Coordinates of N, CA and C and ligand atoms in Angstrom, one line a residue:
X703 N 0.8 -1.2 0.0 CA 0.0 0.0 0.0 C 0.9 1.2 0.0
X704 N 0.6 2.2 -0.9 CA 1.5 3.3 -1.0 C 1.3 4.3 0.2
X705 N 2.4 5.0 0.5 CA 2.3 6.0 1.6 C 1.4 7.1 1.2
X706 N 1.6 7.5 0.0 CA 0.8 8.7 -0.5 C 0.8 8.6 -2.0
X707 N -0.3 9.2 -2.6 CA -0.4 9.1 -4.0 C -0.7 10.5 -4.6
X708 N -0.3 11.5 -4.0 CA -0.6 12.8 -4.5 C 0.0 13.0 -5.9
X709 N 1.2 12.4 -6.0 CA 1.9 12.6 -7.3 C 1.7 11.5 -8.2
X710 N 0.9 11.7 -9.3 CA 0.8 10.7 -10.3 C 1.9 11.0 -11.3
X711 N 2.6 9.9 -11.8 CA 3.7 10.1 -12.7 C 3.2 10.8 -14.0
X712 N 4.0 11.7 -14.5 CA 3.6 12.5 -15.6 C 3.7 11.8 -16.9
X713 N 4.5 10.7 -16.9 CA 4.8 10.1 -18.2 C 3.7 9.1 -18.6
X714 N 2.7 8.9 -17.8 CA 1.5 8.1 -18.2 C 0.4 9.0 -18.6
X715 N -0.2 8.7 -19.7 CA -1.4 9.5 -20.0 C -2.6 8.8 -19.6
X716 N -3.7 9.6 -19.4 CA -5.0 9.0 -19.0 C -5.4 8.0 -20.0
X717 N -5.7 6.8 -19.6 CA -6.3 5.8 -20.5 C -5.4 5.7 -21.8
X718 N -4.2 5.3 -21.6 CA -3.2 5.3 -22.7 C -3.5 4.2 -23.7
X719 N -4.3 3.2 -23.3 CA -4.6 2.1 -24.2 C -5.9 2.4 -25.0
X720 N -5.9 1.8 -26.2 CA -7.0 2.0 -27.1 C -8.1 1.0 -26.9
X721 N -7.8 -0.1 -26.2 CA -8.7 -1.2 -26.1 C -9.6 -1.2 -24.9
X722 N -10.1 -0.1 -24.5 CA -10.9 0.1 -23.4 C -12.4 0.0 -23.8
X723 N -13.2 -0.9 -23.3 CA -14.6 -1.0 -23.7 C -15.5 -0.3 -22.7
X724 N -16.8 -0.2 -23.1 CA -17.8 0.4 -22.2 C -17.9 -0.5 -20.9
X725 N -17.7 -1.8 -21.1 CA -17.7 -2.7 -19.9 C -16.6 -2.4 -18.9
X726 N -15.4 -2.1 -19.5 CA -14.3 -1.7 -18.7 C -14.6 -0.5 -17.8
X727 N -15.2 0.5 -18.4 CA -15.5 1.7 -17.7 C -16.6 1.4 -16.6
X728 N -17.6 0.6 -16.9 CA -18.6 0.2 -16.0 C -18.1 -0.5 -14.8
X729 N -17.2 -1.4 -15.1 CA -16.6 -2.2 -14.0 C -15.7 -1.4 -13.1
X730 N -15.0 -0.5 -13.7 CA -14.1 0.4 -12.9 C -14.9 1.3 -12.0
X731 N -16.1 1.7 -12.5 CA -17.1 2.4 -11.6 C -17.4 1.6 -10.4
X732 N -17.7 0.3 -10.6 CA -18.0 -0.6 -9.5 C -16.8 -0.7 -8.5
X733 N -15.6 -0.7 -9.1 CA -14.4 -0.8 -8.2 C -14.3 0.5 -7.4
X734 N -14.6 1.6 -8.0 CA -14.5 2.9 -7.3 C -15.6 3.0 -6.2
X735 N -16.7 2.4 -6.4 CA -17.8 2.4 -5.4 C -17.3 1.6 -4.2
X736 N -16.6 0.5 -4.5 CA -16.1 -0.4 -3.4 C -15.0 0.3 -2.7
X737 N -14.2 1.1 -3.4 CA -13.1 1.8 -2.7 C -13.7 2.8 -1.7
X738 N -14.9 3.4 -2.1 CA -15.5 4.3 -1.2 C -16.0 3.6 0.1
X739 N -16.3 2.4 0.0 CA -16.7 1.6 1.2 C -15.4 1.4 2.1
X740 N -14.3 1.2 1.5 CA -13.0 1.1 2.3 C -12.8 2.5 3.0
X741 N -13.0 3.6 2.3 CA -12.8 4.9 2.9 C -13.7 5.1 4.1
X742 N -14.9 4.7 4.0 CA -15.9 4.8 5.1 C -15.4 4.1 6.3
X743 N -14.6 3.1 6.2 CA -14.0 2.4 7.3 C -12.7 2.9 7.8
X744 N -12.2 4.0 7.1 CA -10.9 4.6 7.5 C -9.8 3.9 6.8
X745 N -10.1 3.1 5.9 CA -9.0 2.3 5.1 C -8.6 3.1 3.9
X746 N -7.4 3.0 3.4 CA -7.0 3.6 2.2 C -8.0 3.1 1.1
X747 N -8.6 4.1 0.3 CA -9.7 3.7 -0.6 C -9.1 3.0 -1.9
X748 N -9.1 1.7 -1.9 CA -8.8 0.9 -3.1 C -9.9 -0.1 -3.2
X749 N -10.5 -0.3 -4.4 CA -11.6 -1.3 -4.6 C -11.2 -2.1 -5.8
X750 N -11.8 -3.3 -5.9 CA -11.6 -4.2 -7.0 C -12.8 -5.1 -7.3
X751 N -13.0 -5.5 -8.5 CA -14.0 -6.5 -8.9 C -13.3 -7.5 -9.9
X752 N -13.8 -8.7 -9.8 CA -13.4 -9.7 -10.7 C -14.6 -10.1 -11.6
X753 N -14.3 -10.1 -12.9 CA -15.4 -10.3 -13.9 C -15.1 -11.6 -14.7
X754 N -16.2 -12.4 -14.8 CA -16.1 -13.7 -15.6 C -17.3 -13.7 -16.5
X755 N -17.1 -13.8 -17.8 CA -18.2 -13.9 -18.7 C -19.2 -12.8 -18.5
X756 N -18.7 -11.6 -18.3 CA -19.6 -10.4 -18.2 C -20.2 -10.2 -16.8
X757 N -20.0 -11.1 -15.9 CA -20.6 -11.0 -14.5 C -19.5 -10.8 -13.5
X758 N -19.9 -10.0 -12.5 CA -19.0 -9.8 -11.3 C -19.1 -11.0 -10.4
X759 N -18.0 -11.7 -10.2 CA -18.0 -12.9 -9.3 C -17.1 -12.7 -8.1
X760 N -16.5 -11.5 -8.0 CA -15.7 -11.2 -6.8 C -15.6 -9.7 -6.6
X761 N -15.8 -9.3 -5.3 CA -15.8 -7.9 -5.0 C -14.8 -7.7 -3.8
X762 N -14.1 -6.7 -3.8 CA -13.2 -6.5 -2.6 C -12.8 -5.0 -2.4
X763 N -12.6 -4.7 -1.2 CA -11.9 -3.4 -0.9 C -10.9 -3.6 0.2
X764 N -10.0 -2.6 0.2 CA -8.9 -2.7 1.2 C -9.5 -2.8 2.6
X765 N -9.1 -3.8 3.4 CA -9.6 -4.0 4.7 C -8.5 -4.5 5.7
X766 N -7.3 -3.9 5.4 CA -6.1 -4.4 6.2 C -6.3 -4.0 7.7
X767 N -6.8 -2.8 8.0 CA -7.0 -2.3 9.4 C -8.1 -3.1 10.0
X768 N -9.3 -3.1 9.3 CA -10.5 -3.8 9.8 C -10.2 -5.2 10.2
X769 N -9.5 -5.9 9.3 CA -9.3 -7.4 9.5 C -8.0 -7.7 10.2
X770 N -7.2 -6.6 10.5 CA -5.8 -6.8 11.0 C -5.1 -7.9 10.2
X771 N -5.1 -7.6 8.9 CA -4.6 -8.6 8.0 C -3.7 -7.9 6.9
X772 N -2.4 -8.0 6.9 CA -1.6 -7.3 6.0 C -1.8 -7.7 4.5
X773 N -2.5 -8.9 4.3 CA -2.7 -9.3 2.9 C -4.1 -8.9 2.4
X774 N -4.8 -8.2 3.2 CA -6.2 -7.9 2.9 C -6.3 -6.7 1.9
X775 N -5.5 -6.7 0.9 CA -5.7 -5.7 -0.2 C -6.9 -6.0 -1.0
X776 N -7.5 -5.0 -1.7 CA -8.7 -5.1 -2.4 C -8.6 -6.3 -3.4
X777 N -7.5 -6.4 -4.1 CA -7.3 -7.5 -5.1 C -7.4 -8.8 -4.4
X778 N -6.8 -9.0 -3.3 CA -6.8 -10.3 -2.6 C -8.2 -10.7 -2.2
X779 N -8.9 -9.7 -1.6 CA -10.3 -9.9 -1.1 C -11.2 -10.3 -2.3
X780 N -11.1 -9.6 -3.4 CA -11.9 -9.9 -4.6 C -11.6 -11.2 -5.2
X781 N -10.3 -11.5 -5.3 CA -9.9 -12.8 -5.9 C -10.2 -14.0 -5.1
X782 N -10.2 -13.8 -3.8 CA -10.6 -15.0 -2.9 C -12.1 -15.3 -3.2
X783 N -12.9 -14.2 -3.3 CA -14.3 -14.5 -3.5 C -14.5 -15.1 -4.9
X784 N -13.8 -14.6 -5.9 CA -13.9 -15.1 -7.2 C -13.5 -16.6 -7.3
X785 N -12.4 -16.9 -6.7 CA -11.9 -18.3 -6.7 C -12.9 -19.2 -6.0
X786 N -13.5 -18.7 -4.9 CA -14.5 -19.5 -4.2 C -15.7 -19.8 -5.1
X787 N -16.1 -18.7 -5.8 CA -17.2 -18.8 -6.7 C -17.0 -19.9 -7.8
X788 N -15.7 -19.8 -8.4 CA -15.3 -20.7 -9.4 C -15.0 -22.1 -8.9
X789 N -14.9 -22.2 -7.6 CA -14.4 -23.4 -7.0 C -13.1 -23.9 -7.6
X790 N -12.2 -22.9 -7.8 CA -10.9 -23.2 -8.5 C -9.9 -22.1 -8.1
X791 N -8.8 -22.4 -7.6 CA -7.8 -21.4 -7.3 C -7.2 -20.8 -8.6
X792 N -7.4 -21.4 -9.7 CA -7.0 -20.8 -11.0 C -8.2 -20.1 -11.5
X793 N -8.1 -18.8 -11.6 CA -9.2 -18.0 -12.1 C -9.0 -17.7 -13.6
X794 N -9.0 -18.8 -14.3 CA -8.8 -18.6 -15.8 C -10.0 -17.8 -16.4
X795 N -9.6 -17.1 -17.5 CA -10.6 -16.3 -18.2 C -11.3 -15.2 -17.4
X796 N -10.7 -14.7 -16.4 CA -11.3 -13.6 -15.6 C -10.5 -12.3 -15.8
X797 N -11.2 -11.2 -15.6 CA -10.5 -9.9 -15.6 C -10.6 -9.3 -14.2
X798 N -9.5 -8.8 -13.7 CA -9.6 -8.1 -12.4 C -9.5 -6.6 -12.7
X799 N -10.4 -5.9 -12.1 CA -10.4 -4.4 -12.2 C -10.1 -3.9 -10.8
X800 N -9.1 -3.0 -10.8 CA -8.7 -2.4 -9.5 C -8.4 -0.9 -9.7
X801 N -8.7 -0.1 -8.6 CA -8.6 1.3 -8.8 C -7.2 1.8 -8.7
X802 N -6.3 1.0 -8.2 CA -4.9 1.3 -8.1 C -4.0 0.2 -8.6
X803 N -2.9 0.6 -9.2 CA -2.0 -0.4 -9.8 C -1.6 -1.4 -8.7
X804 N -1.6 -2.7 -9.0 CA -1.3 -3.7 -8.0 C 0.1 -3.6 -7.4
X805 N 0.2 -4.0 -6.2 CA 1.5 -4.0 -5.5 C 2.2 -5.3 -5.8
X806 N 3.5 -5.5 -5.4 CA 4.2 -6.8 -5.8 C 3.5 -8.0 -5.2
X807 N 2.9 -7.9 -3.9 CA 2.2 -9.1 -3.3 C 1.0 -9.5 -4.2
X808 N 0.2 -8.5 -4.6 CA -1.0 -8.8 -5.3 C -0.6 -9.3 -6.8
X809 N 0.4 -8.6 -7.3 CA 0.8 -9.1 -8.7 C 1.3 -10.5 -8.7
X810 N 2.0 -10.9 -7.6 CA 2.4 -12.3 -7.5 C 1.2 -13.2 -7.4
X811 N 0.2 -12.8 -6.6 CA -1.0 -13.7 -6.5 C -1.7 -13.7 -7.8
X812 N -1.7 -12.6 -8.5 CA -2.5 -12.6 -9.8 C -1.8 -13.5 -10.8
X813 N -0.5 -13.6 -10.8 CA 0.3 -14.5 -11.7 C -0.1 -16.0 -11.3
X814 N 0.0 -16.3 -10.0 CA -0.4 -17.6 -9.5 C -1.8 -18.0 -9.9
X815 N -2.7 -17.1 -9.9 CA -4.1 -17.4 -10.2 C -4.4 -17.6 -11.7
X816 N -3.4 -17.2 -12.5 CA -3.6 -17.2 -14.0 C -4.7 -16.3 -14.5
X817 N -5.0 -15.2 -13.8 CA -6.0 -14.3 -14.2 C -5.6 -13.9 -15.6
X818 N -6.6 -13.7 -16.5 CA -6.3 -13.4 -17.9 C -5.9 -11.9 -18.1
X819 N -6.6 -11.0 -17.5 CA -6.4 -9.6 -17.8 C -6.6 -8.8 -16.5
X820 N -5.7 -7.7 -16.4 CA -5.8 -6.8 -15.3 C -6.0 -5.4 -15.8
X821 N -7.1 -4.7 -15.3 CA -7.3 -3.3 -15.7 C -7.2 -2.5 -14.4
X822 N -6.3 -1.5 -14.4 CA -6.2 -0.7 -13.2 C -6.4 0.8 -13.5
X823 N -6.7 1.5 -12.5 CA -6.9 3.0 -12.6 C -5.7 3.8 -12.4
X824 N -5.4 4.2 -11.2 CA -4.3 5.1 -10.9 C -3.0 4.3 -10.9
X825 N -2.0 5.0 -11.4 CA -0.6 4.4 -11.4 C 0.0 4.7 -10.0
X826 N 0.8 3.7 -9.5 CA 1.5 3.9 -8.2 C 3.0 3.9 -8.5
X827 N 3.5 5.1 -8.5 CA 4.9 5.3 -8.8 C 5.9 4.8 -7.7
X828 N 5.3 4.5 -6.5 CA 6.1 4.0 -5.4 C 6.2 2.5 -5.3
X829 N 5.1 1.8 -5.5 CA 5.2 0.4 -5.3 C 4.5 -0.4 -6.5
X830 N 4.1 0.3 -7.5 CA 3.3 -0.4 -8.6 C 4.1 -1.5 -9.2
X831 N 3.5 -2.7 -9.3 CA 4.1 -3.9 -9.9 C 3.5 -4.3 -11.2
X832 N 2.8 -3.3 -11.9 CA 2.2 -3.5 -13.2 C 2.8 -2.5 -14.2
X833 N 4.1 -2.2 -14.0 CA 4.7 -1.3 -15.0 C 5.5 -0.1 -14.4
X834 N 5.0 0.4 -13.2 CA 5.6 1.6 -12.7 C 6.9 1.4 -12.1
X835 N 7.0 0.4 -11.1 CA 8.3 0.1 -10.5 C 8.8 -1.2 -11.0
X836 N 7.9 -2.2 -11.0 CA 8.2 -3.5 -11.6 C 7.1 -3.8 -12.6
X837 N 7.3 -4.8 -13.4 CA 6.2 -5.3 -14.2 C 6.1 -6.8 -14.0
X838 N 5.7 -7.2 -12.8 CA 5.6 -8.7 -12.5 C 4.5 -9.3 -13.3
X839 N 3.5 -8.6 -13.7 CA 2.4 -9.2 -14.4 C 2.8 -9.6 -15.8
X840 N 3.8 -9.1 -16.3 CA 4.3 -9.4 -17.7 C 5.7 -9.9 -17.7
X841 N 6.2 -10.4 -16.6 CA 7.6 -10.8 -16.4 C 7.9 -12.1 -17.2
X842 N 8.7 -12.0 -18.2 CA 8.9 -13.2 -19.1 C 9.5 -14.4 -18.4
X843 N 10.2 -14.2 -17.2 CA 10.8 -15.3 -16.5 C 9.7 -16.1 -15.7
X844 N 8.6 -15.5 -15.5 CA 7.5 -16.2 -14.8 C 6.7 -17.0 -15.8
X845 N 5.9 -17.9 -15.3 CA 5.2 -18.9 -16.2 C 3.9 -18.4 -16.7
X846 N 3.5 -17.2 -16.4 CA 2.2 -16.7 -16.9 C 2.3 -15.2 -17.0
X847 N 1.9 -14.7 -18.1 CA 1.8 -13.2 -18.4 C 0.4 -12.8 -18.5
X848 N 0.1 -11.6 -17.9 CA -1.2 -11.1 -17.8 C -1.4 -10.0 -18.8
X849 N -2.6 -10.0 -19.5 CA -2.9 -8.8 -20.4 C -3.1 -7.6 -19.4
X850 N -2.6 -6.5 -19.8 CA -2.6 -5.4 -18.9 C -3.2 -4.1 -19.5
X851 N -4.0 -3.4 -18.8 CA -4.5 -2.1 -19.3 C -4.5 -1.1 -18.1
X852 N -3.6 -0.2 -18.1 CA -3.5 0.8 -17.0 C -4.0 2.1 -17.3
X853 N -4.4 2.9 -16.3 CA -4.8 4.3 -16.5 C -6.2 4.5 -16.9
X854 N -7.1 3.4 -16.6 CA -8.5 3.5 -16.9 C -9.2 4.3 -15.8
X855 N -9.8 5.4 -16.2 CA -10.4 6.4 -15.2 C -9.3 6.8 -14.1
X856 N -8.1 6.9 -14.6 CA -7.0 7.2 -13.7 C -7.2 8.4 -12.8
X857 N -7.8 9.5 -13.4 CA -8.0 10.7 -12.7 C -8.9 10.5 -11.5
X858 N -10.1 9.9 -11.8 CA -11.0 9.7 -10.8 C -10.5 8.8 -9.6
X859 N -9.7 7.8 -10.0 CA -9.1 6.9 -9.0 C -8.1 7.6 -8.2
X860 N -7.2 8.4 -8.9 CA -6.2 9.1 -8.1 C -6.7 10.2 -7.2
X861 N -7.8 10.8 -7.7 CA -8.4 11.9 -6.9 C -9.0 11.3 -5.6
X862 N -9.6 10.2 -5.7 CA -10.2 9.5 -4.6 C -9.1 9.3 -3.5
X863 N -8.0 8.8 -4.0 CA -6.9 8.5 -3.1 C -6.3 9.8 -2.5
X864 N -6.0 10.7 -3.4 CA -5.3 11.9 -2.9 C -6.2 12.7 -1.9
X865 N -7.6 12.7 -2.2 CA -8.5 13.4 -1.2 C -8.4 12.7 0.2
X866 N -8.4 11.4 0.1 CA -8.3 10.6 1.4 C -7.0 11.0 2.2
X867 N -5.9 11.0 1.5 CA -4.6 11.3 2.2 C -4.6 12.8 2.7
X868 N -5.2 13.7 1.9 CA -5.2 15.1 2.3 C -6.1 15.3 3.5
X869 N -7.2 14.6 3.6 CA -8.1 14.7 4.8 C -7.4 14.1 6.0
X870 N -6.7 13.0 5.8 CA -6.0 12.3 6.9 C -4.9 13.2 7.4
X871 N -4.2 13.9 6.5 CA -3.1 14.8 7.0 C -3.7 15.9 7.8
X872 N -4.8 16.5 7.3 CA -5.5 17.6 8.0 C -6.0 17.2 9.4
X873 N -6.5 16.0 9.5 CA -7.0 15.5 10.7 C -5.8 15.3 11.7
X874 N -4.7 14.8 11.2 CA -3.5 14.6 12.1 C -3.0 16.0 12.6
X875 N -3.0 17.0 11.7 CA -2.5 18.3 12.1 C -3.4 18.9 13.1
X876 N -4.8 18.7 13.0 CA -5.7 19.3 13.9 C -5.5 18.6 15.3
X877 N -5.3 17.3 15.3 CA -5.0 16.6 16.6 C -3.8 17.2 17.3
X878 N -2.7 17.4 16.5 CA -1.5 17.9 17.1 C -1.7 19.3 17.7
X879 N -2.5 20.2 17.0 CA -2.7 21.5 17.5 C -3.6 21.4 18.7
X880 N -4.5 20.5 18.8 CA -5.3 20.4 20.0 C -4.5 20.0 21.1
X881 N -3.5 19.1 20.9 CA -2.7 18.6 21.9 C -1.8 19.7 22.5
X882 N -1.4 20.7 21.6 CA -0.6 21.8 22.1 C -1.4 22.7 23.0
X883 N -2.7 22.9 22.6 CA -3.6 23.8 23.4 C -3.9 23.2 24.8
X884 N -4.1 21.9 24.8 CA -4.4 21.3 26.1 C -3.2 21.2 26.9
X885 N -3.2 21.6 28.2 CA -2.0 21.4 29.0 C -1.8 19.9 29.3
X886 N -0.6 19.4 29.3 CA -0.3 18.0 29.3 C -0.6 17.4 30.6
X887 N -0.7 18.1 31.7 CA -1.0 17.6 33.0 C -2.5 17.8 33.3
Ligands
ZN1858 ZN1 -1.7 -5.3 -3.1

């Protein structure tokens, strides 16, 4: 999970790929709505859905704090649900949509799962493992490569994250100031 996402890399253009369908946009909207649920719990707002034959079979949002689980990233939660639905740890012919570029942990899981395609929103210049820092999803030395489409609704996804971090910083600052005003004894 990134520390902060105020800075989106400048070398990526919004929706740089040409092969974005209406379904891609619709599913990314669903992922954004799930990210808002994470935010309501005080979690970093990242959401994900898994789609199989046009249907959503897995939904997830970041719940690391809620579950006290360092692996509870949105992608992990959504893929667990999808694999359970498919009754198969290999999620062949599925597409994962996630509002933020997957981290190395999630990218590793996605390669293991044999997911067919990953569509993500905001780029993560600090820990992104789908092209920004690493490209584990298309690493030729691994035994599975994933079709990749980044930057879909990138601005909306990045704004959701940066608003969250801005509000969190403001809240921390207000707490510090309140502590200064209150005598410590
Ligand atoms: Zn992750």
